[in-house]
CSV table of C-alpha atoms and ligand atoms in Angstrom, one decimal:
chain,number,residue,atom,x,y,z
A,21,MET,CA,-3.7,-2.6,-83.5
A,22,ARG,CA,-5.9,-3.8,-86.3
A,23,ILE,CA,-7.1,-7.4,-86.3
A,24,ILE,CA,-7.8,-9.0,-89.7
A,25,TYR,CA,-9.5,-12.4,-89.9
A,26,LEU,CA,-8.6,-14.4,-93.0
A,27,HIS,CA,-10.5,-17.5,-94.1
A,28,HIS,CA,-9.1,-19.3,-97.2
A,29,PRO,CA,-9.6,-18.2,-99.9
A,30,TYR,CA,-9.7,-14.7,-98.5
A,31,LYS,CA,-10.7,-11.5,-100.4
A,32,THR,CA,-7.8,-9.3,-101.6
A,33,GLN,CA,-9.7,-6.2,-100.5
A,34,GLN,CA,-9.1,-7.4,-96.9
A,35,ILE,CA,-5.4,-6.7,-97.2
A,36,PRO,CA,-4.0,-3.2,-96.4
A,37,GLN,CA,-1.9,-1.9,-99.3
A,38,THR,CA,1.1,-0.9,-97.2
A,39,GLU,CA,4.4,-2.9,-97.2
A,40,VAL,CA,5.0,-4.6,-93.9
A,41,VAL,CA,7.5,-6.6,-91.8
A,42,LEU,CA,5.6,-9.9,-91.1
A,43,ALA,CA,6.3,-12.1,-88.1
A,44,MET,CA,5.0,-15.6,-88.5
A,45,GLY,CA,4.1,-18.3,-85.9
A,46,PHE,CA,1.3,-19.9,-84.0
A,47,PHE,CA,2.6,-18.0,-80.9
A,48,GLY,CA,0.7,-20.2,-78.4
A,49,GLY,CA,1.1,-18.4,-75.1
A,50,VAL,CA,3.3,-15.6,-76.6
A,51,HIS,CA,6.2,-16.9,-74.4
A,52,LEU,CA,9.7,-15.5,-74.1
A,53,GLY,CA,10.8,-17.4,-77.3
A,54,HIS,CA,7.8,-15.8,-79.2
A,55,GLN,CA,8.6,-12.5,-77.7
A,56,ALA,CA,12.2,-12.7,-79.0
A,57,VAL,CA,10.7,-13.2,-82.6
A,58,ILE,CA,8.3,-10.3,-82.2
A,59,LYS,CA,11.0,-8.0,-80.7
A,60,GLU,CA,13.3,-8.7,-83.6
A,61,ALA,CA,10.5,-8.0,-86.1
A,62,ARG,CA,9.5,-4.8,-84.2
A,63,ALA,CA,13.1,-3.5,-84.5
A,64,GLU,CA,13.2,-4.3,-88.2
A,65,ALA,CA,9.8,-2.6,-88.8
A,66,THR,CA,11.0,0.5,-86.9
A,67,LYS,CA,14.3,0.6,-88.9
A,68,ARG,CA,12.4,0.3,-92.2
A,69,LYS,CA,9.6,2.6,-91.1
A,70,MET,CA,7.0,0.0,-91.9
A,71,PRO,CA,4.1,-1.3,-89.8
A,72,LEU,CA,4.7,-4.6,-88.0
A,73,ALA,CA,2.2,-7.3,-88.9
A,74,ALA,CA,2.0,-10.7,-87.2
A,75,MET,CA,0.2,-13.8,-88.4
A,76,THR,CA,-1.3,-16.5,-86.2
A,77,PHE,CA,-3.9,-19.2,-86.6
A,78,ASP,CA,-7.3,-19.4,-84.9
A,79,HIS,CA,-6.7,-23.0,-84.1
A,80,HIS,CA,-3.7,-25.2,-83.7
A,81,PRO,CA,-2.6,-27.2,-86.8
A,82,SER,CA,-3.3,-30.4,-84.8
A,83,VAL,CA,-7.0,-29.8,-85.5
A,84,VAL,CA,-6.3,-30.7,-89.1
A,85,PHE,CA,-3.3,-33.0,-88.5
A,86,PRO,CA,-4.1,-34.8,-85.3
A,87,LYS,CA,-1.0,-35.9,-83.3
A,88,PRO,CA,-1.0,-39.1,-81.2
A,89,GLY,CA,-1.0,-38.2,-77.5
A,90,LEU,CA,-2.5,-34.8,-78.0
A,91,ASN,CA,-6.0,-35.2,-76.9
A,92,GLY,CA,-8.2,-32.1,-76.9
A,93,LEU,CA,-7.2,-28.5,-77.3
A,94,HIS,CA,-5.9,-26.7,-74.4
A,95,TYR,CA,-4.4,-23.4,-75.4
A,96,LEU,CA,-2.0,-21.2,-73.4
A,97,SER,CA,-3.9,-18.2,-74.8
A,98,SER,CA,-7.3,-17.6,-76.4
A,99,VAL,CA,-7.2,-15.5,-79.6
A,100,LYS,CA,-8.4,-12.5,-77.6
A,101,ARG,CA,-5.6,-12.9,-75.1
A,102,LYS,CA,-3.0,-13.4,-77.8
A,103,ALA,CA,-4.2,-10.2,-79.5
A,104,GLU,CA,-3.8,-8.3,-76.2
A,105,LEU,CA,-0.3,-9.6,-75.8
A,106,MET,CA,0.6,-8.9,-79.4
A,107,GLU,CA,-0.5,-5.3,-79.0
A,108,ASP,CA,1.5,-5.0,-75.8
A,109,PHE,CA,4.6,-6.1,-77.8
A,110,GLY,CA,4.1,-3.5,-80.5
A,111,VAL,CA,2.3,-5.4,-83.3
A,112,ASP,CA,0.3,-3.0,-85.6
A,113,ILE,CA,-1.7,-5.5,-87.7
A,114,LEU,CA,-2.6,-9.0,-86.5
A,115,TYR,CA,-3.7,-11.5,-89.1
A,116,VAL,CA,-5.8,-14.3,-87.6
A,117,VAL,CA,-6.0,-17.0,-90.2
A,118,SER,CA,-8.5,-19.9,-89.9
A,119,PHE,CA,-6.5,-23.1,-89.9
A,120,THR,CA,-8.7,-25.3,-92.1
A,121,SER,CA,-8.1,-28.2,-94.4
A,122,ALA,CA,-8.2,-25.9,-97.4
A,123,LEU,CA,-5.4,-23.8,-95.9
A,124,ALA,CA,-3.4,-26.7,-94.6
A,125,HIS,CA,-3.2,-28.4,-98.0
A,126,LEU,CA,-1.8,-25.4,-99.9
A,127,LYS,CA,1.6,-26.2,-101.5
A,128,PRO,CA,4.5,-24.3,-99.8
A,129,GLN,CA,4.8,-22.0,-102.9
A,130,GLU,CA,1.1,-21.2,-102.8
A,131,PHE,CA,1.3,-20.4,-99.1
A,132,VAL,CA,4.3,-18.2,-99.6
A,133,ASP,CA,2.6,-16.4,-102.5
A,134,LYS,CA,-0.8,-15.9,-100.8
A,135,TYR,CA,0.1,-15.5,-97.1
A,136,MET,CA,3.5,-13.7,-97.3
A,137,VAL,CA,4.0,-11.9,-100.7
A,138,ALA,CA,0.3,-11.0,-101.2
A,139,LEU,CA,0.3,-9.5,-97.7
A,140,HIS,CA,3.0,-7.1,-99.0
A,141,ALA,CA,5.6,-8.6,-96.6
A,142,LYS,CA,9.1,-7.1,-97.4
A,143,VAL,CA,10.6,-9.0,-94.5
A,144,ILE,CA,9.5,-12.3,-93.0
A,145,VAL,CA,10.6,-12.9,-89.4
A,146,ALA,CA,10.1,-16.3,-87.8
A,147,GLY,CA,11.7,-18.7,-85.3
A,148,PHE,CA,14.2,-21.3,-86.4
A,149,ASP,CA,11.6,-24.1,-86.3
A,150,TYR,CA,8.8,-22.4,-88.2
A,151,THR,CA,7.1,-24.5,-90.9
A,152,TYR,CA,4.5,-23.6,-93.5
A,153,GLY,CA,3.9,-27.2,-94.8
A,154,PRO,CA,5.7,-30.5,-94.5
A,155,ARG,CA,9.0,-29.9,-92.6
A,156,GLU,CA,11.2,-31.5,-95.3
A,157,ILE,CA,10.1,-29.0,-97.9
A,158,ALA,CA,8.7,-26.1,-96.0
A,159,ASP,CA,11.1,-24.9,-93.3
A,160,MET,CA,13.1,-21.7,-92.9
A,161,ALA,CA,16.1,-23.2,-94.9
A,162,HIS,CA,13.8,-23.6,-98.0
A,163,LEU,CA,12.1,-20.2,-97.7
A,164,PRO,CA,14.6,-18.3,-99.9
A,165,SER,CA,13.8,-20.7,-102.8
A,166,TYR,CA,10.1,-19.8,-102.6
A,167,SER,CA,10.7,-16.1,-101.8
A,168,LYS,CA,12.6,-15.6,-105.1
A,169,ASN,CA,14.0,-12.4,-103.7
A,170,ARG,CA,10.6,-10.9,-103.1
A,171,PHE,CA,11.3,-10.5,-99.4
A,172,ASP,CA,14.1,-10.7,-96.9
A,173,ILE,CA,14.2,-13.3,-94.2
A,174,ILE,CA,15.2,-13.1,-90.6
A,175,THR,CA,15.4,-16.4,-88.7
A,176,VAL,CA,15.4,-16.1,-84.9
A,177,ASP,CA,17.4,-18.6,-82.9
A,178,GLU,CA,16.1,-20.9,-80.2
A,179,PHE,CA,15.5,-18.9,-77.0
A,180,LEU,CA,17.1,-20.5,-73.8
A,181,LEU,CA,16.4,-19.6,-70.2
A,182,ASP,CA,18.7,-21.1,-67.6
A,183,GLY,CA,20.0,-23.4,-70.4
A,184,GLN,CA,16.6,-24.7,-71.2
A,185,LYS,CA,14.5,-24.3,-74.3
A,186,VAL,CA,11.5,-22.1,-73.7
A,187,SER,CA,8.6,-24.0,-75.4
A,188,SER,CA,4.8,-24.1,-75.2
A,189,THR,CA,5.0,-27.8,-74.5
A,190,ARG,CA,7.2,-27.2,-71.5
A,191,ILE,CA,4.9,-24.5,-70.2
A,192,ARG,CA,1.8,-26.7,-70.7
A,193,ASN,CA,3.5,-29.5,-68.7
A,194,ASP,CA,4.4,-27.0,-65.9
A,195,LEU,CA,0.8,-25.9,-65.7
A,196,GLU,CA,-0.5,-29.4,-65.6
A,197,LYS,CA,1.9,-30.1,-62.7
A,198,SER,CA,0.5,-27.0,-61.0
A,199,ASN,CA,3.9,-25.3,-61.3
A,200,VAL,CA,2.6,-21.9,-62.3
A,201,ASP,CA,5.7,-20.2,-60.9
A,202,HIS,CA,7.9,-21.9,-63.4
A,203,ALA,CA,5.4,-21.4,-66.3
A,204,ASN,CA,5.3,-17.7,-65.5
A,205,LYS,CA,9.1,-17.5,-65.7
A,206,PHE,CA,9.0,-19.0,-69.2
A,207,LEU,CA,6.1,-16.9,-70.3
A,208,GLY,CA,7.8,-13.7,-69.2
A,209,TYR,CA,4.5,-12.5,-67.6
A,210,VAL,CA,1.9,-13.9,-65.2
A,211,TYR,CA,-0.4,-16.6,-66.8
A,212,GLN,CA,-3.9,-15.4,-67.4
A,213,THR,CA,-7.2,-17.1,-68.2
A,214,SER,CA,-10.8,-15.9,-68.2
A,215,GLY,CA,-14.3,-17.2,-67.6
A,216,LEU,CA,-17.8,-16.6,-66.3
A,217,VAL,CA,-19.0,-16.5,-62.7
A,218,VAL,CA,-21.7,-19.1,-62.2
A,219,HIS,CA,-23.5,-20.5,-59.2
A,220,GLY,CA,-21.9,-23.2,-57.1
A,221,GLU,CA,-23.5,-25.0,-54.1
A,222,ALA,CA,-23.8,-21.9,-52.0
A,223,ARG,CA,-21.7,-23.5,-49.3
A,224,GLY,CA,-18.8,-21.0,-49.4
A,225,ARG,CA,-20.8,-18.2,-47.7
A,226,THR,CA,-21.7,-20.5,-44.8
A,227,LEU,CA,-18.0,-21.2,-44.3
A,228,GLY,CA,-17.3,-17.5,-44.1
A,229,PHE,CA,-15.4,-17.8,-47.4
A,230,PRO,CA,-17.7,-17.1,-50.3
A,231,THR,CA,-16.1,-18.3,-53.6
A,232,ALA,CA,-16.8,-17.1,-57.1
A,233,ASN,CA,-17.2,-20.3,-59.2
A,234,VAL,CA,-15.5,-19.5,-62.5
A,235,LEU,CA,-16.5,-21.5,-65.5
A,236,SER,CA,-13.4,-21.1,-67.7
A,237,ASP,CA,-13.5,-20.4,-71.4
A,238,PRO,CA,-13.4,-23.6,-73.4
A,239,TRP,CA,-10.1,-24.7,-74.9
A,240,VAL,CA,-8.0,-22.7,-72.4
A,241,ARG,CA,-5.7,-24.6,-70.1
A,242,ILE,CA,-6.3,-24.2,-66.3
A,243,PRO,CA,-3.5,-25.1,-64.0
A,244,GLY,CA,-3.6,-28.5,-62.3
A,245,ILE,CA,-5.3,-29.2,-58.9
A,246,GLY,CA,-4.1,-27.0,-56.1
A,247,ILE,CA,-4.5,-23.8,-54.2
A,248,TYR,CA,-3.0,-20.6,-55.7
A,249,ALA,CA,-2.4,-16.9,-55.0
A,250,VAL,CA,-4.3,-15.1,-57.8
A,251,GLN,CA,-5.6,-11.8,-58.8
A,252,LEU,CA,-9.1,-11.5,-60.2
A,253,LYS,CA,-10.3,-8.8,-62.6
A,254,VAL,CA,-13.9,-7.8,-62.0
A,255,GLY,CA,-15.0,-5.0,-64.3
A,256,THR,CA,-11.8,-2.9,-64.6
A,257,LYS,CA,-10.2,-3.6,-61.2
A,258,TRP,CA,-7.8,-6.3,-60.2
A,259,TRP,CA,-8.4,-7.9,-56.7
A,260,PRO,CA,-6.0,-10.1,-54.7
A,261,ALA,CA,-7.6,-13.4,-54.1
A,262,MET,CA,-7.1,-17.2,-53.4
A,263,ALA,CA,-8.1,-19.8,-55.8
A,264,SER,CA,-8.8,-23.5,-55.5
A,265,VAL,CA,-8.7,-25.9,-58.5
A,266,GLY,CA,-10.1,-29.1,-57.2
A,267,ARG,CA,-12.8,-31.5,-56.5
A,268,ASN,CA,-13.8,-30.2,-53.1
A,269,VAL,CA,-12.8,-33.6,-51.7
A,270,THR,CA,-13.9,-32.7,-48.2
A,271,PHE,CA,-17.5,-32.7,-49.4
A,272,GLY,CA,-17.7,-36.0,-51.2
A,273,GLU,CA,-16.2,-38.4,-53.8
A,274,ASN,CA,-15.8,-38.1,-57.6
A,275,ARG,CA,-16.9,-34.5,-57.8
A,276,PRO,CA,-16.0,-32.6,-60.9
A,277,ILE,CA,-13.0,-30.2,-60.9
A,278,THR,CA,-14.1,-26.7,-60.3
A,279,LEU,CA,-12.3,-23.3,-60.1
A,280,GLU,CA,-13.4,-21.4,-57.0
A,281,ILE,CA,-12.0,-18.0,-55.9
A,282,ASN,CA,-12.3,-16.2,-52.6
A,283,ILE,CA,-11.6,-12.5,-53.2
A,284,PHE,CA,-10.0,-10.5,-50.3
A,285,ASP,CA,-11.8,-7.4,-48.9
A,286,PHE,CA,-14.7,-7.9,-51.3
A,287,ASP,CA,-18.4,-8.1,-50.8
A,288,GLN,CA,-20.4,-8.0,-54.0
A,289,GLU,CA,-22.7,-10.3,-56.0
A,290,ILE,CA,-20.9,-11.0,-59.2
A,291,TYR,CA,-22.8,-13.8,-60.9
A,292,GLY,CA,-22.8,-13.4,-64.7
A,293,GLU,CA,-19.6,-11.3,-64.7
A,294,GLN,CA,-16.9,-12.2,-67.2
A,295,VAL,CA,-13.7,-12.3,-65.1
A,296,SER,CA,-10.0,-12.7,-65.7
A,297,VAL,CA,-7.6,-14.7,-63.5
A,298,LYS,CA,-3.9,-14.0,-63.1
A,299,TRP,CA,-2.1,-17.1,-61.7
A,300,TYR,CA,0.8,-15.8,-59.5
A,301,HIS,CA,1.9,-18.6,-57.2
A,302,TYR,CA,1.2,-22.2,-56.2
A,303,VAL,CA,0.5,-22.5,-52.5
A,304,ARG,CA,-0.4,-26.1,-51.6
A,305,GLY,CA,-2.2,-29.2,-52.8
A,306,GLU,CA,-5.9,-30.0,-52.1
A,307,ILE,CA,-6.5,-31.7,-48.8
A,308,LYS,CA,-9.4,-33.9,-47.7
A,309,PHE,CA,-10.4,-32.5,-44.2
A,310,ALA,CA,-12.3,-34.4,-41.6
A,311,ASN,CA,-14.9,-31.7,-41.5
A,312,ALA,CA,-15.8,-28.2,-42.6
A,313,ALA,CA,-14.3,-26.6,-39.5
A,314,GLU,CA,-10.9,-27.9,-40.3
A,315,LEU,CA,-11.1,-26.6,-43.8
A,316,VAL,CA,-12.0,-23.2,-42.5
A,317,GLU,CA,-8.9,-23.2,-40.2
A,318,GLN,CA,-6.8,-24.0,-43.3
A,319,LEU,CA,-8.5,-21.3,-45.3
A,320,LYS,CA,-7.7,-18.7,-42.7
A,321,MET,CA,-4.0,-19.7,-42.9
A,322,ASP,CA,-4.1,-19.7,-46.7
A,323,GLU,CA,-5.5,-16.2,-46.6
A,324,LYS,CA,-2.7,-15.0,-44.2
A,325,ASN,CA,0.0,-16.6,-46.4
A,326,ILE,CA,-1.4,-15.2,-49.6
A,327,ARG,CA,-1.8,-11.7,-48.2
A,328,LYS,CA,1.9,-12.0,-47.1
A,329,TYR,CA,2.9,-13.2,-50.6
A,330,PHE,CA,1.3,-10.2,-52.3
A,331,ALA,CA,2.7,-7.7,-49.7
A,332,ASN,CA,6.2,-9.1,-50.4
A,333,LEU,CA,5.6,-8.9,-54.2
A,334,ASN,CA,4.6,-5.3,-53.9
A,335,LYS,CA,7.6,-4.5,-51.7
A,336,LYS,CA,9.9,-6.1,-54.4
A,337,ARG,CA,8.3,-4.0,-57.1
A,338,ASN,CA,8.6,-0.7,-55.2
B,15,FMN,C1,-8.3,-21.0,-51.1
B,15,FMN,C2,-9.2,-22.2,-51.1
B,15,FMN,C3,-8.7,-23.4,-50.7
B,15,FMN,C4,-9.5,-24.5,-50.7
B,15,FMN,N1,-8.9,-25.7,-50.2
B,15,FMN,C5,-9.7,-26.8,-50.2
B,15,FMN,C6,-9.2,-28.1,-49.7
B,15,FMN,O1,-8.0,-28.2,-49.4
B,15,FMN,N2,-10.0,-29.1,-49.6
B,15,FMN,C7,-11.3,-29.1,-50.0
B,15,FMN,O2,-12.0,-30.1,-49.9
B,15,FMN,N3,-11.8,-27.9,-50.5
B,15,FMN,C8,-11.1,-26.8,-50.6
B,15,FMN,N4,-11.6,-25.6,-51.0
B,15,FMN,C9,-12.9,-25.6,-51.7
B,15,FMN,C10,-14.1,-25.5,-50.8
B,15,FMN,O3,-14.5,-26.8,-50.4
B,15,FMN,C11,-15.2,-24.8,-51.5
B,15,FMN,O4,-14.8,-23.5,-51.9
B,15,FMN,C12,-16.5,-24.7,-50.7
B,15,FMN,O5,-17.0,-26.0,-50.6
B,15,FMN,C13,-17.6,-23.8,-51.3
B,15,FMN,O6,-18.2,-24.4,-52.4
B,15,FMN,P1,-19.3,-23.6,-53.2
B,15,FMN,O7,-18.7,-22.4,-53.9
B,15,FMN,O8,-19.8,-24.6,-54.2
B,15,FMN,O9,-20.3,-23.2,-52.3
B,15,FMN,C14,-10.8,-24.5,-51.1
B,15,FMN,C15,-11.4,-23.2,-51.5
B,15,FMN,C16,-10.6,-22.1,-51.5
B,15,FMN,C17,-11.1,-20.8,-52.0
B,16,ADP,N1,-15.2,-12.0,-51.1
B,16,ADP,C1,-15.9,-12.7,-52.0
B,16,ADP,N2,-15.3,-13.6,-52.8
B,16,ADP,C2,-16.0,-14.3,-53.7
B,16,ADP,N3,-17.3,-14.1,-53.9
B,16,ADP,C3,-18.0,-13.2,-53.2
B,16,ADP,C4,-17.3,-12.5,-52.2
B,16,ADP,N4,-18.2,-11.7,-51.6
B,16,ADP,C5,-19.4,-12.0,-52.2
B,16,ADP,N5,-19.3,-12.9,-53.2
B,16,ADP,C6,-20.4,-13.4,-54.0
B,16,ADP,O1,-20.8,-14.6,-53.4
B,16,ADP,C7,-20.8,-15.7,-54.4
B,16,ADP,C8,-20.2,-16.9,-53.8
B,16,ADP,O2,-20.9,-17.4,-52.7
B,16,ADP,P1,-21.0,-18.9,-52.3
B,16,ADP,O3,-21.8,-19.1,-51.1
B,16,ADP,O4,-19.6,-19.5,-52.4
B,16,ADP,O5,-22.0,-19.4,-53.5
B,16,ADP,P2,-21.7,-20.2,-54.8
B,16,ADP,O6,-21.6,-21.6,-54.4
B,16,ADP,O7,-22.9,-19.9,-55.7
B,16,ADP,O8,-20.5,-19.7,-55.5
B,16,ADP,C9,-19.9,-15.1,-55.5
B,16,ADP,O9,-20.3,-15.6,-56.8
B,16,ADP,C10,-20.1,-13.7,-55.4
B,16,ADP,O10,-21.3,-13.3,-56.2
């Protein structure tokens, strides 16, 4: 897959000359609803023997148009992760467009001309609620009037799972409530984040449970406080592990929230490693123990439960 970064006004030399099917959306999280759009676009591209291009933005439109109640940016996928997922789902060219004031203030006709037609799109595929300007004048219903027959349009219906709309907002709420199991169901894959292993307070090793302290990438959403069954990628290998998102309440008041991960059957120094975390399953809430010994007893039980969880998961897969 080729990734092309466009910053308005982009240079025409950046655009490949081939005609494409173009899937449009912010695709935050690339959840089952987004996957339905990409699948439909993939099928159309194969039918027409054209490459499949997809367009996303580097930042959410709320950076330029702030929404009340939306404070801070907490994405379900970094651009890098989005690109990995897009490639998995068969995208050949990914356009990552900078969402700036200059871009946001283009008239709908200008956006269609410069970011659809000039990208040699023969077919535009997008979800039913896709907009490219103010909703009243720039939704899917208005797209034919701007297209002027220069491309075909495929609108993909709302995707429901168990009768519920699959949406990024719903998935963000699930993660906030520590419900990674439900978030994973709506994502259609296991939620993944990444970060850097940094020093903690060097207490873990004295408890018999060393924990890699992971400083997560900025702007990416970490599940809410709790203990989780996770897998951690160090270098190229995935390791089963148990993670704590919490304030280490046993050891004092008002501590910051940290992400700490004890890796099973592992004994290496990994400070400075860039690692990825796959969030499989919520196990329990954070508990304030009377002393370190009680915490250690709980950690032993957590390890047992989480090993069992992964053993069952492997059994189900085989
Ligand atoms: C699986 C797991 C579960 C944990 N559960 C709790 C908990 O319930 N309460 C708590 O105070 N700390 C909990 N911790 C965090 C430990 O307090 C922390 O890992 C330990 O203090 C080591 O900190 P350090 O890495 O800064 O040395 C947990 C850690 C792990 C890995
Ligand atoms: N099984 C393991 N799980 C996690 N980290 C481990 C493990 N074995 C060794 N380590 C190393 O030990 C470090 C964690 O030890 P710990 O005493 O908790 O110190 P810190 O507070 O600096 O994280 C990790 O960053 C890693 O380099």
